[in-house]
Amino acid sequence: MAVLTTETGAAPSAEEPPDTGARHRLTAVTGLAALSLDAMASVAYGPEAIVLVLAAAGAHGLGFTLPVTLAIAGLLAVLVASYRQVIRAFPDGGGSYAVAKTHLGRRTSLVAAGSLVLDYVLNVAVAVTAGVAALTSAFPELYGDRLWICLVVLVLITAVNLRGIVDSARAFIVPTAVFIGAILVLIVVGLFRDAPVSTAASAGHPSVLADNATTVGALLLLKAFASGCSALTGVEAIANAVPSFRAPAAKRAMRAEVALGVLLGVMLIGLSVLISRFGLQPVEGVTVLAQLADASLGHNWGFYVIQFATMVLLALSANTSFGGLPVLLKLLARDNYLPHVFGLKADRQVHRHGVVWLSVVSAALLVFSGGDTNTLVPLFAIGVFVGFTIAQTGMVLHWSRERGAGWAGKAFLNGLGALLTGVSAVVVTATKFHDGAWLIVIALPLLVLVFETVHRAYGTIGERLGVGRIPEPPHRERSLVLVPVSSLTRVTSEALTAAVSLGDEVRAVTVCHPEAEDRAATEALERDWALWNPGVDLVRLPSERRSLGRPITAYVRELALTEPDTRVTVLIPEAEPAHLWQRLLQNQRGAVVAHAVRRDTDAVICRLRFRC
């Protein structure tokens, strides 16, 4: 039988209760696993980033590791408290984009959105490369294949997220718990050590500690602070994805935010204490966390558990972006700043287009960096601090306008957060500018320009469509249906049956080329048509060129001029074999005609598929 293709949905069973989607949303625990892995895993490279900068001042410089970490932990506390307020005030998600859109204007909101997009994309690449770096620290023979390992990990994470954010959260709860438990055990055991129990991991690796350097200036401390602030990325992810939580969504999200802040602060400070306690010196080819595990637990199974758990969680920390960015892209699409396809949601509450787009761009970054974390880290954290600053500034205006109970204290907290993160954004950009941060400075305005261009395009389209205005009432027009034919088959009969059911008049059209073989085929068709006598005229369309689409579109344009009050429909019959491989045998004439008519005319196109 012939089938006119259309998008339909199956009605739910009478016995089944409607699916509200709650089972595909997050609890506080699964939210912590799905949206905080970026921040959790940053303990693997945040302290290391501090140590590598302070190493320029020699052993004396490393003594400032703990004070710098405490400053970062203080900023973390302010951010967590501030983002709890953002969650409460903007339960629909969007984080800094939503705050800025309401209180700071459209352009500022786009800067916030652009900074978040850049940070989320970079987070995936940094997380995957850092995870693989932890693996190659334990198994150096894999170092040469790190790019391919990165790409395989990215594919696996993407596949899990295409099944839904809840499924990904459930899959990552155990690795998250193992990592947190392993780091806490490392810290507790290390606090009872007077000296490193082992240095086997760093043996034979050259130190990166500078010689004869003892001066620690403010600029060096600021640079160490800026580098260590990479540990704060991901703090905003929960606020961006509040709609992904089960009701009451805001309360669950706030609990997850607090739990994130406490765990991250304890781990950062604990690891920094051990770095100072053991007098650790950074070496090439081995991560600081690997040295700490070696020093605290020894070069045994505990060391490898730490390395494996770190590798897994670092790689999985990319999931923070997969949980947060698609929601942000949905909001941008809703506001006409991105293609509307990003707003589509599949089963299991998955924004598949956002997930796939993030995966593709991240893969390109991995290839660009060659799977090297150090190439990407200078680009990291700038965008998120811009978003932090905008969010906190917007919240100050929010409380000053709301003026509810305790508004002054809340405004002061957000104002302090805006000041600290604003200074951090400037410091991070300035200290990392020559290391590649200039790319972000260029990319952010370009991304805002893309948002503006898409918005203008949707505005133009909406104006032409009359969006927001009451349209004219519908009226009947004479309908003419054209059916392209090349031979007499059951497909032709079914097409004409559908056509006479649709239109006031039906005409069959056939394209004739000047070659003798084509003329003979057309004449044979005309003779068979006269014998068949279906009650539909057959119109010959001569063409000097070997083309199907152009003669038909020329005829449609001619009808538009001679019969302006007639609505023309081109009904294209196509055979559809039962097996997929058999469709490769088709000549694709229907697709060629449909493309030509769509491109060059305003005719309605209907593709009728005859399943055979």
mmCIF file of C-alpha atoms in Angstrom, residues 202-446:
data_model
loop_
_atom_site.group_PDB
_atom_site.id
_atom_site.type_symbol
_atom_site.label_atom_id
_atom_site.label_comp_id
_atom_site.label_asym_id
_atom_site.label_seq_id
_atom_site.Cartn_x
_atom_site.Cartn_y
_atom_site.Cartn_z
ATOM 1 C CA SER A 202 59.242 10.225 40.496
ATOM 2 C CA ALA A 203 62.543 8.341 40.450
ATOM 3 C CA GLY A 204 64.480 8.963 37.265
ATOM 4 C CA HIS A 205 62.299 11.915 36.200
ATOM 5 C CA PRO A 206 63.968 15.352 35.958
ATOM 6 C CA SER A 207 62.728 18.018 38.378
ATOM 7 C CA VAL A 208 61.163 21.190 37.010
ATOM 8 C CA LEU A 209 62.205 23.162 40.105
ATOM 9 C CA ALA A 210 64.138 26.311 39.234
ATOM 10 C CA ASP A 211 67.712 26.615 40.512
ATOM 11 C CA ASN A 212 68.942 29.569 42.563
ATOM 12 C CA ALA A 213 65.527 31.235 42.636
ATOM 13 C CA THR A 214 64.384 32.450 46.029
ATOM 14 C CA THR A 215 62.300 35.586 45.412
ATOM 15 C CA VAL A 216 58.540 35.199 45.653
ATOM 16 C CA GLY A 217 56.835 38.339 44.403
ATOM 17 C CA ALA A 218 53.188 39.371 44.252
ATOM 18 C CA LEU A 219 53.074 38.706 40.514
ATOM 19 C CA LEU A 220 54.207 35.116 40.988
ATOM 20 C CA LEU A 221 51.629 34.557 43.727
ATOM 21 C CA LEU A 222 48.907 36.042 41.536
ATOM 22 C CA LYS A 223 49.938 33.770 38.689
ATOM 23 C CA ALA A 224 49.868 30.739 41.009
ATOM 24 C CA PHE A 225 46.437 31.809 42.268
ATOM 25 C CA ALA A 226 45.196 32.220 38.692
ATOM 26 C CA SER A 227 46.474 28.796 37.686
ATOM 27 C CA GLY A 228 45.005 27.142 40.766
ATOM 28 C CA CYS A 229 41.628 28.705 40.069
ATOM 29 C CA SER A 230 41.179 26.083 37.380
ATOM 30 C CA ALA A 231 40.041 23.956 40.344
ATOM 31 C CA LEU A 232 36.923 26.136 40.623
ATOM 32 C CA THR A 233 35.568 25.383 37.184
ATOM 33 C CA GLY A 234 32.361 23.415 37.380
ATOM 34 C CA VAL A 235 31.055 25.131 40.518
ATOM 35 C CA GLU A 236 28.403 26.842 38.370
ATOM 36 C CA ALA A 237 27.230 23.702 36.550
ATOM 37 C CA ILE A 238 24.538 22.779 39.091
ATOM 38 C CA ALA A 239 22.978 26.255 38.863
ATOM 39 C CA ASN A 240 22.932 25.996 35.080
ATOM 40 C CA ALA A 241 21.037 22.704 35.074
ATOM 41 C CA VAL A 242 18.447 23.129 37.865
ATOM 42 C CA PRO A 243 15.579 21.890 35.606
ATOM 43 C CA SER A 244 17.357 18.518 35.403
ATOM 44 C CA PHE A 245 16.595 17.866 39.099
ATOM 45 C CA ARG A 246 13.464 16.260 40.520
ATOM 46 C CA ALA A 247 10.977 18.435 42.384
ATOM 47 C CA PRO A 248 11.597 20.370 44.501
ATOM 48 C CA ALA A 249 14.363 21.059 42.005
ATOM 49 C CA ALA A 250 15.803 24.184 43.637
ATOM 50 C CA LYS A 251 16.195 22.553 47.068
ATOM 51 C CA ARG A 252 17.837 19.456 45.633
ATOM 52 C CA ALA A 253 20.193 21.589 43.545
ATOM 53 C CA MET A 254 21.171 23.718 46.549
ATOM 54 C CA ARG A 255 21.972 20.602 48.588
ATOM 55 C CA ALA A 256 24.140 19.292 45.776
ATOM 56 C CA GLU A 257 25.915 22.678 45.546
ATOM 57 C CA VAL A 258 26.771 22.678 49.254
ATOM 58 C CA ALA A 259 27.975 19.074 49.168
ATOM 59 C CA LEU A 260 30.184 19.949 46.198
ATOM 60 C CA GLY A 261 31.723 22.928 47.998
ATOM 61 C CA VAL A 262 32.479 20.988 51.188
ATOM 62 C CA LEU A 263 34.049 17.987 49.451
ATOM 63 C CA LEU A 264 36.078 20.092 47.029
ATOM 64 C CA GLY A 265 37.361 22.415 49.759
ATOM 65 C CA VAL A 266 38.435 19.544 52.003
ATOM 66 C CA MET A 267 40.271 17.760 49.194
ATOM 67 C CA LEU A 268 42.057 20.889 47.922
ATOM 68 C CA ILE A 269 43.276 21.946 51.349
ATOM 69 C CA GLY A 270 44.204 18.392 52.363
ATOM 70 C CA LEU A 271 46.324 17.789 49.278
ATOM 71 C CA SER A 272 48.068 21.143 49.667
ATOM 72 C CA VAL A 273 48.919 20.327 53.270
ATOM 73 C CA LEU A 274 50.533 17.069 52.113
ATOM 74 C CA ILE A 275 52.478 18.869 49.377
ATOM 75 C CA SER A 276 54.002 21.141 52.042
ATOM 76 C CA ARG A 277 54.432 18.296 54.550
ATOM 77 C CA PHE A 278 56.369 16.094 52.132
ATOM 78 C CA GLY A 279 58.294 18.954 50.495
ATOM 79 C CA LEU A 280 57.130 17.643 47.149
ATOM 80 C CA GLN A 281 58.885 18.884 44.011
ATOM 81 C CA PRO A 282 57.200 18.696 40.577
ATOM 82 C CA VAL A 283 58.896 16.466 38.005
ATOM 83 C CA GLU A 284 58.395 15.906 34.307
ATOM 84 C CA GLY A 285 56.096 13.098 33.218
ATOM 85 C CA VAL A 286 54.520 12.355 36.624
ATOM 86 C CA THR A 287 51.558 14.210 38.085
ATOM 87 C CA VAL A 288 51.687 15.796 41.523
ATOM 88 C CA LEU A 289 48.770 13.617 42.644
ATOM 89 C CA ALA A 290 50.678 10.491 41.594
ATOM 90 C CA GLN A 291 53.651 11.614 43.707
ATOM 91 C CA LEU A 292 51.357 12.269 46.666
ATOM 92 C CA ALA A 293 49.793 8.806 46.358
ATOM 93 C CA ASP A 294 53.280 7.290 46.199
ATOM 94 C CA ALA A 295 54.459 9.293 49.206
ATOM 95 C CA SER A 296 51.393 8.627 51.325
ATOM 96 C CA LEU A 297 50.409 5.051 50.425
ATOM 97 C CA GLY A 298 53.595 3.630 48.910
ATOM 98 C CA HIS A 299 54.211 2.259 45.434
ATOM 99 C CA ASN A 300 51.762 -0.615 45.831
ATOM 100 C CA TRP A 301 48.193 -1.470 44.942
ATOM 101 C CA GLY A 302 46.991 1.659 46.760
ATOM 102 C CA PHE A 303 49.042 3.816 44.407
ATOM 103 C CA TYR A 304 47.479 2.169 41.370
ATOM 104 C CA VAL A 305 43.979 2.467 42.830
ATOM 105 C CA ILE A 306 44.527 6.207 43.183
ATOM 106 C CA GLN A 307 45.865 6.492 39.644
ATOM 107 C CA PHE A 308 43.083 4.426 38.128
ATOM 108 C CA ALA A 309 40.352 6.227 40.096
ATOM 109 C CA THR A 310 41.859 9.577 39.109
ATOM 110 C CA MET A 311 42.055 8.585 35.473
ATOM 111 C CA VAL A 312 38.449 7.413 35.452
ATOM 112 C CA LEU A 313 37.049 10.435 37.251
ATOM 113 C CA LEU A 314 39.089 12.945 35.263
ATOM 114 C CA ALA A 315 37.811 11.410 32.067
ATOM 115 C CA LEU A 316 34.257 11.239 33.400
ATOM 116 C CA SER A 317 34.420 14.826 34.676
ATOM 117 C CA ALA A 318 33.692 15.809 31.099
ATOM 118 C CA ASN A 319 30.169 14.689 31.986
ATOM 119 C CA THR A 320 29.643 18.010 33.776
ATOM 120 C CA SER A 321 29.666 19.699 30.394
ATOM 121 C CA PHE A 322 27.373 17.076 28.894
ATOM 122 C CA GLY A 323 24.918 17.725 31.723
ATOM 123 C CA GLY A 324 25.086 21.530 31.726
ATOM 124 C CA LEU A 325 25.821 22.738 28.197
ATOM 125 C CA PRO A 326 22.830 21.129 26.407
ATOM 126 C CA VAL A 327 20.491 22.863 28.902
ATOM 127 C CA LEU A 328 22.194 26.203 28.245
ATOM 128 C CA LEU A 329 21.998 25.651 24.478
ATOM 129 C CA LYS A 330 18.292 24.879 24.882
ATOM 130 C CA LEU A 331 17.746 28.230 26.626
ATOM 131 C CA LEU A 332 19.703 30.075 23.917
ATOM 132 C CA ALA A 333 17.677 28.299 21.230
ATOM 133 C CA ARG A 334 14.448 29.219 23.015
ATOM 134 C CA ASP A 335 15.530 32.865 22.944
ATOM 135 C CA ASN A 336 16.429 32.617 19.216
ATOM 136 C CA TYR A 337 20.187 32.935 19.700
ATOM 137 C CA LEU A 338 20.950 29.429 18.420
ATOM 138 C CA PRO A 339 19.235 27.115 15.927
ATOM 139 C CA HIS A 340 15.977 25.774 17.365
ATOM 140 C CA VAL A 341 17.192 22.222 16.849
ATOM 141 C CA PHE A 342 19.159 22.614 20.121
ATOM 142 C CA GLY A 343 15.855 23.002 21.941
ATOM 143 C CA LEU A 344 14.532 19.613 20.835
ATOM 144 C CA LYS A 345 14.401 16.974 23.539
ATOM 145 C CA ALA A 346 14.411 13.243 22.870
ATOM 146 C CA ASP A 347 13.291 10.438 25.150
ATOM 147 C CA ARG A 348 14.967 10.259 28.579
ATOM 148 C CA GLN A 349 15.143 14.079 28.710
ATOM 149 C CA VAL A 350 18.149 14.164 26.354
ATOM 150 C CA HIS A 351 19.050 17.186 24.246
ATOM 151 C CA ARG A 352 20.810 15.007 21.702
ATOM 152 C CA HIS A 353 21.854 17.758 19.316
ATOM 153 C CA GLY A 354 23.645 19.586 22.134
ATOM 154 C CA VAL A 355 25.371 16.383 23.244
ATOM 155 C CA VAL A 356 26.552 15.521 19.732
ATOM 156 C CA TRP A 357 27.691 19.080 18.972
ATOM 157 C CA LEU A 358 29.711 19.207 22.209
ATOM 158 C CA SER A 359 31.320 15.866 21.381
ATOM 159 C CA VAL A 360 32.338 16.912 17.861
ATOM 160 C CA VAL A 361 33.868 20.245 18.930
ATOM 161 C CA SER A 362 35.683 18.596 21.833
ATOM 162 C CA ALA A 363 37.118 15.957 19.505
ATOM 163 C CA ALA A 364 38.458 18.741 17.289
ATOM 164 C CA LEU A 365 40.145 20.331 20.327
ATOM 165 C CA LEU A 366 41.696 17.013 21.300
ATOM 166 C CA VAL A 367 43.143 16.601 17.827
ATOM 167 C CA PHE A 368 44.380 20.217 17.886
ATOM 168 C CA SER A 369 46.137 19.715 21.232
ATOM 169 C CA GLY A 370 47.454 16.255 20.400
ATOM 170 C CA GLY A 371 45.947 14.989 23.657
ATOM 171 C CA ASP A 372 48.239 17.255 25.724
ATOM 172 C CA THR A 373 46.691 18.816 28.846
ATOM 173 C CA ASN A 374 49.260 21.625 29.091
ATOM 174 C CA THR A 375 48.250 22.924 25.648
ATOM 175 C CA LEU A 376 44.657 23.402 26.792
ATOM 176 C CA VAL A 377 44.995 24.493 30.424
ATOM 177 C CA PRO A 378 46.069 28.094 29.583
ATOM 178 C CA LEU A 379 42.716 28.492 27.781
ATOM 179 C CA PHE A 380 40.815 27.087 30.714
ATOM 180 C CA ALA A 381 39.003 28.922 33.541
ATOM 181 C CA ILE A 382 38.908 32.350 31.852
ATOM 182 C CA GLY A 383 35.401 31.905 30.540
ATOM 183 C CA VAL A 384 34.046 30.562 33.784
ATOM 184 C CA PHE A 385 35.366 33.513 35.798
ATOM 185 C CA VAL A 386 33.735 35.932 33.389
ATOM 186 C CA GLY A 387 30.490 34.042 33.982
ATOM 187 C CA PHE A 388 31.063 34.088 37.754
ATOM 188 C CA THR A 389 31.525 37.864 37.763
ATOM 189 C CA ILE A 390 28.463 38.546 35.629
ATOM 190 C CA ALA A 391 26.285 36.241 37.749
ATOM 191 C CA GLN A 392 27.334 37.840 41.035
ATOM 192 C CA THR A 393 26.912 41.389 39.688
ATOM 193 C CA GLY A 394 23.446 40.540 38.428
ATOM 194 C CA MET A 395 22.504 39.048 41.798
ATOM 195 C CA VAL A 396 23.468 42.288 43.563
ATOM 196 C CA LEU A 397 20.914 44.081 41.372
ATOM 197 C CA HIS A 398 18.429 41.283 41.977
ATOM 198 C CA TRP A 399 18.501 41.680 45.753
ATOM 199 C CA SER A 400 18.519 45.484 45.604
ATOM 200 C CA ARG A 401 15.332 45.361 43.531
ATOM 201 C CA GLU A 402 13.620 42.567 45.469
ATOM 202 C CA ARG A 403 14.509 43.988 48.915
ATOM 203 C CA GLY A 404 13.191 40.949 50.767
ATOM 204 C CA ALA A 405 14.219 39.762 54.215
ATOM 205 C CA GLY A 406 17.974 39.985 54.700
ATOM 206 C CA TRP A 407 18.502 41.409 51.215
ATOM 207 C CA ALA A 408 21.423 43.602 52.289
ATOM 208 C CA GLY A 409 23.477 40.643 53.541
ATOM 209 C CA LYS A 410 22.736 38.661 50.409
ATOM 210 C CA ALA A 411 23.667 41.609 48.193
ATOM 211 C CA PHE A 412 26.927 42.058 50.152
ATOM 212 C CA LEU A 413 27.805 38.382 49.675
ATOM 213 C CA ASN A 414 27.179 38.560 45.922
ATOM 214 C CA GLY A 415 29.030 41.868 45.704
ATOM 215 C CA LEU A 416 32.040 40.322 47.427
ATOM 216 C CA GLY A 417 31.827 37.387 45.020
ATOM 217 C CA ALA A 418 31.668 39.737 42.033
ATOM 218 C CA LEU A 419 34.727 41.652 43.264
ATOM 219 C CA LEU A 420 36.802 38.533 43.919
ATOM 220 C CA THR A 421 35.864 36.750 40.699
ATOM 221 C CA GLY A 422 36.260 39.944 38.660
ATOM 222 C CA VAL A 423 39.799 40.388 39.980
ATOM 223 C CA SER A 424 40.432 36.688 39.343
ATOM 224 C CA ALA A 425 39.182 36.996 35.762
ATOM 225 C CA VAL A 426 41.586 39.870 35.105
ATOM 226 C CA VAL A 427 44.490 38.073 36.769
ATOM 227 C CA VAL A 428 43.820 34.783 34.962
ATOM 228 C CA THR A 429 43.563 36.529 31.590
ATOM 229 C CA ALA A 430 46.655 38.680 32.122
ATOM 230 C CA THR A 431 48.892 35.908 33.440
ATOM 231 C CA LYS A 432 47.855 33.389 30.802
ATOM 232 C CA PHE A 433 47.515 35.775 27.869
ATOM 233 C CA HIS A 434 50.806 34.893 26.192
ATOM 234 C CA ASP A 435 50.289 31.180 26.892
ATOM 235 C CA GLY A 436 47.243 31.045 24.650
ATOM 236 C CA ALA A 437 44.549 32.907 26.588
ATOM 237 C CA TRP A 438 44.428 35.452 23.766
ATOM 238 C CA LEU A 439 42.480 32.837 21.812
ATOM 239 C CA ILE A 440 39.653 33.069 24.343
ATOM 240 C CA VAL A 441 39.749 36.865 24.226
ATOM 241 C CA ILE A 442 39.146 36.594 20.474
ATOM 242 C CA ALA A 443 36.742 33.648 20.557
ATOM 243 C CA LEU A 444 34.318 35.151 23.081
ATOM 244 C CA PRO A 445 33.379 38.235 20.978
ATOM 245 C CA LEU A 446 33.103 36.014 17.895
#
